[in-house]
Short mmCIF file of C-alpha atoms in Angstrom, two decimals:
data_model
loop_
_atom_site.label_atom_id
_atom_site.label_comp_id
_atom_site.label_asym_id
_atom_site.label_seq_id
_atom_site.Cartn_x
_atom_site.Cartn_y
_atom_site.Cartn_z
CA MET A 299 120.56 82.82 94.37
CA LYS A 300 117.21 84.58 94.18
CA THR A 301 116.80 88.37 94.08
CA LYS A 302 114.29 90.18 96.25
CA THR A 303 112.93 93.43 94.89
CA MET A 304 112.07 96.20 97.30
CA ARG A 305 110.40 99.13 95.61
CA LEU A 306 110.53 102.69 96.86
CA LEU A 307 107.29 104.60 96.37
CA GLY A 308 108.02 108.12 95.23
CA ALA A 309 105.94 110.98 93.91
CA GLY A 310 104.51 109.55 90.72
CA ALA A 311 107.26 107.00 90.23
CA LEU A 312 108.55 103.68 91.46
CA LEU A 313 112.27 103.31 92.02
CA THR A 314 113.63 99.79 92.22
CA MET A 315 116.28 98.60 94.64
CA ALA A 316 117.30 94.96 94.33
CA LEU A 317 118.36 93.18 97.48
CA SER A 318 120.13 89.89 96.89
CA GLY A 319 119.47 86.89 99.07
CA CYS A 320 119.74 83.16 99.25
CA ALA A 321 116.00 82.49 99.27
CA SER A 322 112.78 84.14 98.17
CA GLY A 323 112.30 87.47 99.88
CA SER A 324 115.53 87.00 101.78
CA ILE A 325 118.57 89.21 102.05
CA SER A 326 120.47 86.85 104.30
CA GLY A 327 118.81 83.48 103.85
CA GLY A 328 116.55 81.73 106.33
CA ALA A 329 113.60 80.33 104.37
CA ASP A 330 113.54 76.57 104.04
CA ASP A 331 114.12 74.64 100.81
CA THR A 332 110.44 74.05 100.24
CA ALA A 333 109.63 77.74 100.46
CA ALA A 334 112.57 78.64 98.23
CA ALA A 335 111.52 76.14 95.61
CA ALA A 336 107.96 77.39 95.75
CA SER A 337 109.11 80.94 95.17
CA SER A 338 110.98 79.89 92.04
CA GLY A 339 107.79 79.30 90.16
CA ASN A 340 105.11 77.63 92.23
CA SER A 341 101.85 79.04 90.89
CA GLU A 342 100.21 78.40 94.27
CA LEU A 343 102.06 81.38 95.75
CA ARG A 344 100.11 84.61 95.51
CA ASP A 345 101.91 87.90 94.94
CA VAL A 346 101.00 90.28 97.76
CA THR A 347 102.27 93.80 98.46
CA ILE A 348 102.56 95.77 101.67
CA GLY A 349 103.41 99.45 101.97
CA LEU A 350 105.92 100.43 104.66
CA PHE A 351 107.79 103.59 105.60
CA PRO A 352 111.52 103.65 106.45
CA SER A 353 111.67 102.36 110.02
CA SER A 354 112.67 99.29 111.97
CA ALA A 355 109.40 97.74 110.77
CA VAL A 356 111.14 97.01 107.47
CA GLY A 357 113.65 94.81 109.28
CA ALA A 358 110.94 92.94 111.16
CA MET A 359 108.95 92.25 107.98
CA GLN A 360 112.06 91.21 106.06
CA LEU A 361 112.86 88.78 108.86
CA GLY A 362 109.41 87.21 108.50
CA ILE A 363 110.01 86.80 104.78
CA ASN A 364 113.42 85.26 105.43
CA LYS A 365 111.93 82.78 107.89
CA GLY A 366 109.38 81.61 105.30
CA TYR A 367 106.29 82.50 107.34
CA PHE A 368 104.51 84.20 104.44
CA GLU A 369 105.38 81.50 101.91
CA ALA A 370 103.99 78.91 104.32
CA GLU A 371 100.67 80.77 104.03
CA GLY A 372 100.89 80.81 100.22
CA ILE A 373 102.08 84.42 100.00
CA ASN A 374 104.98 85.91 98.03
CA LEU A 375 105.31 89.20 99.89
CA GLU A 376 106.85 92.33 98.39
CA LEU A 377 107.78 95.31 100.57
CA LEU A 378 107.08 98.74 99.07
CA LEU A 379 108.68 101.71 100.80
CA GLY A 380 107.19 105.21 100.88
CA GLN A 381 107.56 108.30 103.03
CA GLY A 382 104.48 107.59 105.10
CA SER A 383 101.14 105.85 105.13
CA ALA A 384 99.20 108.93 104.01
CA ALA A 385 101.25 109.05 100.80
CA GLN A 386 100.53 105.37 100.17
CA LEU A 387 96.81 105.63 100.85
CA PRO A 388 95.78 106.14 97.19
CA SER A 389 97.68 102.97 96.23
CA LEU A 390 95.87 101.00 98.94
CA SER A 391 92.48 102.37 97.91
CA SER A 392 93.09 101.58 94.24
CA GLY A 393 94.32 98.05 94.90
CA SER A 394 97.94 98.70 93.88
CA LEU A 395 98.81 97.85 97.48
CA ASP A 396 97.16 94.98 99.33
CA PHE A 397 98.21 96.02 102.83
CA MET A 398 99.75 99.04 104.49
CA LEU A 399 101.53 99.74 107.78
CA ALA A 400 100.11 102.88 109.35
CA SER A 401 99.40 104.72 112.53
CA PRO A 402 95.67 104.35 113.29
CA THR A 403 95.06 107.95 112.23
CA THR A 404 95.43 107.13 108.53
CA PRO A 405 92.63 104.56 108.21
CA LEU A 406 90.44 106.45 110.69
CA ILE A 407 90.75 109.68 108.68
CA ALA A 408 90.19 107.79 105.44
CA THR A 409 86.98 106.15 106.62
CA ALA A 410 85.77 109.47 108.05
CA GLN A 411 86.23 110.91 104.56
CA GLY A 412 84.21 108.09 103.00
CA LEU A 413 87.02 105.82 101.81
CA ASP A 414 86.52 102.09 102.19
CA LEU A 415 89.38 100.93 104.45
CA LYS A 416 89.68 98.43 107.27
CA ILE A 417 92.18 97.92 110.07
CA VAL A 418 92.89 94.18 109.88
CA SER A 419 95.57 93.70 112.52
CA GLY A 420 97.68 95.30 115.16
CA TYR A 421 101.41 95.65 114.58
CA ALA A 422 103.12 97.31 117.53
CA HIS A 423 102.60 99.07 120.83
CA ASN A 424 104.83 101.33 122.89
CA ARG A 425 107.06 100.06 125.68
CA THR A 426 106.21 102.22 128.67
CA GLU A 427 109.61 101.62 130.28
CA MET A 428 111.57 102.99 127.30
CA VAL A 429 111.87 106.27 125.42
CA GLU A 430 114.00 105.30 122.43
CA ASP A 431 111.95 102.26 121.35
CA SER A 432 109.53 104.33 119.32
CA VAL A 433 109.00 107.70 117.70
CA ALA A 434 109.83 110.82 119.69
CA VAL A 435 110.51 114.51 119.11
CA MET A 436 114.22 115.06 118.45
CA VAL A 437 116.39 118.18 118.49
CA GLY A 438 119.96 118.76 117.44
CA PRO A 439 122.97 119.59 119.62
CA ASP A 440 122.81 122.86 121.57
CA SER A 441 119.10 123.34 120.86
CA GLY A 442 117.26 125.69 123.17
CA ILE A 443 114.21 123.43 123.03
CA LYS A 444 114.00 121.46 126.27
CA SER A 445 110.39 120.26 126.46
CA ALA A 446 107.19 120.07 124.43
CA ARG A 447 105.99 123.56 125.40
CA ASP A 448 109.15 125.02 123.83
CA LEU A 449 107.86 123.91 120.42
CA GLU A 450 105.61 127.00 120.33
CA GLY A 451 106.59 129.10 117.33
CA LYS A 452 108.86 126.36 116.00
CA THR A 453 108.90 124.26 112.84
CA VAL A 454 108.52 120.57 113.62
CA SER A 455 108.67 117.72 111.12
CA ILE A 456 106.33 114.74 111.18
CA ASN A 457 106.20 111.90 108.69
CA ALA A 458 102.62 112.64 107.65
CA LEU A 459 100.29 115.57 108.25
CA GLY A 460 97.24 114.61 110.28
CA SER A 461 99.10 111.61 111.65
CA ILE A 462 99.91 110.27 115.10
CA GLY A 463 102.74 112.80 115.08
CA GLU A 464 100.45 115.78 114.66
CA ILE A 465 97.81 114.82 117.22
CA GLY A 466 100.35 113.40 119.66
CA ILE A 467 102.71 116.37 119.58
CA LYS A 468 99.84 118.86 119.82
CA GLU A 469 98.52 117.02 122.86
CA ALA A 470 102.00 116.87 124.44
CA VAL A 471 102.47 120.62 123.92
CA GLU A 472 99.15 121.39 125.59
CA LEU A 473 99.77 119.01 128.48
CA ASP A 474 103.08 120.83 129.01
CA GLY A 475 101.30 124.19 129.17
CA GLY A 476 102.00 125.34 125.62
CA ASP A 477 99.90 126.54 122.68
CA SER A 478 99.71 123.77 120.08
CA SER A 479 98.25 126.12 117.47
CA ALA A 480 101.59 127.97 117.41
CA VAL A 481 103.50 124.92 116.15
CA THR A 482 104.21 124.71 112.41
CA PHE A 483 104.25 121.16 111.07
CA VAL A 484 106.05 120.04 107.92
CA GLN A 485 106.15 116.59 106.36
CA LEU A 486 109.47 114.74 106.38
CA GLY A 487 110.57 111.10 106.38
CA PHE A 488 112.28 109.77 109.49
CA ASN A 489 115.45 109.11 107.51
CA GLU A 490 115.69 112.82 106.60
CA VAL A 491 115.27 114.33 110.07
CA GLY A 492 118.91 114.23 111.14
CA ALA A 493 120.17 116.11 108.09
CA GLN A 494 117.39 118.71 108.33
CA LEU A 495 118.14 119.32 112.01
CA GLU A 496 121.81 119.79 111.17
CA SER A 497 121.05 122.24 108.36
CA GLY A 498 118.58 124.22 110.48
CA GLN A 499 115.67 123.66 108.10
CA ILE A 500 113.61 122.39 111.03
CA ASP A 501 113.77 123.16 114.75
CA ALA A 502 112.68 119.70 115.87
CA GLY A 503 111.60 116.51 114.20
CA MET A 504 109.71 113.30 114.79
CA ALA A 505 111.94 110.27 114.29
CA GLY A 506 111.96 106.62 115.25
CA PRO A 507 114.40 103.72 115.40
CA PRO A 508 117.01 103.34 114.02
CA PHE A 509 117.19 106.98 112.88
CA LEU A 510 116.49 108.23 116.39
CA GLN A 511 119.59 106.42 117.65
CA GLN A 512 121.67 107.94 114.85
CA ILE A 513 120.54 111.45 115.82
CA VAL A 514 121.45 110.77 119.46
CA ALA A 515 124.86 109.45 118.36
CA ASP A 516 125.38 112.73 116.48
CA GLY A 517 124.73 114.77 119.63
CA GLY A 518 120.96 115.23 119.42
CA SER A 519 118.42 114.40 122.10
CA VAL A 520 114.80 113.48 122.79
CA ILE A 521 112.71 116.34 124.17
CA SER A 522 109.26 114.71 124.11
CA ASP A 523 108.10 111.11 124.35
CA PHE A 524 104.78 112.29 122.98
CA ILE A 525 103.34 108.82 122.38
CA GLN A 526 103.32 108.13 126.12
CA GLU A 527 102.43 111.70 127.05
CA ALA A 528 99.36 111.62 124.81
CA GLU A 529 98.44 108.05 125.84
CA LEU A 530 98.64 106.73 122.28
CA GLY A 531 101.01 103.83 122.92
CA GLY A 532 98.47 101.02 123.09
CA ALA A 533 98.01 100.78 119.33
CA GLU A 534 100.83 102.76 117.83
CA LEU A 535 100.97 100.91 114.52
CA VAL A 536 98.37 98.83 112.69
CA ILE A 537 97.92 97.05 109.38
CA ALA A 538 95.21 98.34 107.04
CA SER A 539 93.69 96.98 103.84
CA SER A 540 90.92 98.02 101.50
CA GLY A 541 87.38 97.17 102.43
CA ALA A 542 86.99 95.54 99.03
CA LEU A 543 89.80 93.07 99.67
CA THR A 544 88.47 92.15 103.11
CA ARG A 545 85.08 91.35 101.56
CA ASP A 546 86.28 89.70 98.35
CA ASP A 547 89.10 87.62 99.80
CA PRO A 548 88.81 87.14 103.56
CA GLU A 549 90.95 84.00 103.22
CA LEU A 550 93.90 86.10 102.05
CA ILE A 551 93.41 88.50 104.95
CA ALA A 552 93.37 85.61 107.41
CA SER A 553 96.47 84.02 105.84
CA PHE A 554 98.38 87.30 105.89
CA VAL A 555 97.46 87.97 109.51
CA ALA A 556 98.50 84.43 110.48
CA ALA A 557 101.92 84.94 108.88
CA LEU A 558 102.21 88.37 110.47
CA GLU A 559 101.49 86.94 113.92
CA GLN A 560 104.35 84.46 113.49
CA THR A 561 106.63 87.18 112.13
CA LEU A 562 106.06 89.61 114.97
CA THR A 563 106.29 86.93 117.65
CA TYR A 564 109.64 85.79 116.24
CA ALA A 565 110.92 89.36 115.77
CA GLU A 566 109.99 90.25 119.35
CA GLU A 567 111.88 87.23 120.66
CA HIS A 568 114.90 87.59 118.32
CA GLN A 569 115.57 91.32 118.17
CA ASP A 570 119.26 90.90 117.37
CA GLU A 571 118.27 89.28 114.07
CA VAL A 572 116.27 92.39 113.19
CA ARG A 573 119.20 94.63 114.15
CA ALA A 574 121.46 92.63 111.85
CA LEU A 575 119.17 93.43 108.89
CA LEU A 576 118.91 97.19 109.42
CA PRO A 577 122.16 98.26 107.67
CA GLU A 578 121.12 96.45 104.50
CA VAL A 579 117.41 97.24 104.38
CA LEU A 580 117.64 100.82 105.69
CA GLY A 581 121.26 101.84 105.13
CA THR A 582 121.85 102.68 108.79
CA SER A 583 125.31 102.29 110.27
CA PRO A 584 126.08 98.99 112.02
CA GLU A 585 126.88 100.99 115.16
CA ALA A 586 123.45 102.64 115.21
CA ALA A 587 121.74 99.33 114.43
CA GLU A 588 123.42 97.64 117.39
CA LYS A 589 122.12 100.34 119.75
CA THR A 590 118.58 100.35 118.38
CA ASP A 591 115.70 99.62 120.74
CA PHE A 592 112.46 98.44 119.21
CA ILE A 593 108.80 99.05 119.75
CA ALA A 594 106.92 96.01 121.09
CA TRP A 595 105.83 94.00 118.05
CA ASP A 596 102.43 92.41 118.52
CA ALA A 597 99.70 91.58 115.99
CA GLU A 598 96.94 91.75 118.59
CA LEU A 599 94.75 94.80 118.06
CA ASP A 600 93.81 96.92 121.07
CA VAL A 601 90.48 98.39 119.98
CA ASP A 602 90.13 100.42 123.18
CA ALA A 603 93.44 102.15 122.41
CA LEU A 604 92.08 103.16 119.01
CA GLU A 605 89.36 105.15 120.76
CA GLN A 606 92.01 107.51 122.22
CA PHE A 607 93.20 108.21 118.69
CA ALA A 608 89.66 109.04 117.62
CA ILE A 609 89.17 111.38 120.58
CA LEU A 610 92.39 113.32 119.94
CA MET A 611 91.78 113.47 116.18
CA GLU A 612 88.50 115.29 116.81
CA LYS A 613 89.97 117.44 119.60
CA HIS A 614 92.86 118.71 117.47
CA GLY A 615 90.82 119.30 114.32
CA VAL A 616 92.15 116.48 112.17
CA VAL A 617 88.53 115.39 111.59
CA GLU A 618 85.27 117.24 112.13
CA ASN A 619 83.41 114.38 113.80
CA LEU A 620 84.49 111.54 116.07
CA PRO A 621 85.64 108.61 113.87
CA ASP A 622 83.70 105.36 114.14
CA VAL A 623 86.35 102.91 115.35
CA GLU A 624 84.09 99.87 115.39
CA SER A 625 83.15 100.16 111.71
CA THR A 626 86.80 100.64 110.72
CA VAL A 627 88.03 97.41 112.33
CA TRP A 628 87.77 94.23 110.26
CA SER A 629 86.10 91.27 111.93
CA LYS A 630 86.69 87.71 110.76
#
């Protein structure tokens, strides 16, 4: 039996959590014998890291590892968990991380500030027919907050300052007739929102599956589907890498993207298999996992949707000038 290591990126430290499985990268088996044998010591496999934040994306990526898609492309993939993409940005820039899951705001801000980053792939887009498939603004039981405009004067958590949460919630507040400048934002991981709502440390919080479902099960509710309201759903999550890696090793980028395409296609078509992984990879209850709806996983990148991010980033003061989307997107 092989052990998969999933590291948790903390402030200045790496905490290690070992997840046991029956094949390389697996917590419940699934990779074929060839892939498993390769992982045991085949020098042709390249160690590659990707930074994630606690969300259902971890389950989807773990499923791709279990299925052997990355090993088939010569990649031994390690998942590194952090609070959000902004916190992992220095690791990506320095080369400690090879890839990173992020909302488009992170690489667009980084390139606007002169950092050398590229968006190499799409990852997910919003399902317009659902609310609980993606991130939303949550409140606890008996909250007086009923819509986005009620967030005026309130403390709202988002997983990263300057992120899709900040620009999306500000836009939703204004579209609902409120004053977005009167909202106080604090940074908090999705997995911490429920407890902070219960304790009263925050008035509302941005959370996504499966934590959103857990908050609802505890009596909370969604008061703003800000992704749809702000028209940011077309490219909600992307994969970024350093500009140096895209130039120095385009073959690795292409191999990773090929494995990712297979992973997301399979995850989209076999969502129950992702749900089955959530209790182990995220520690959510089996009951919440069973009720979890997922964002639409898709590696295709909607460049036009990225332009809406750039527009709102400038509008809401996240950047001084309109980000150059075209120069931020990697081309093969």
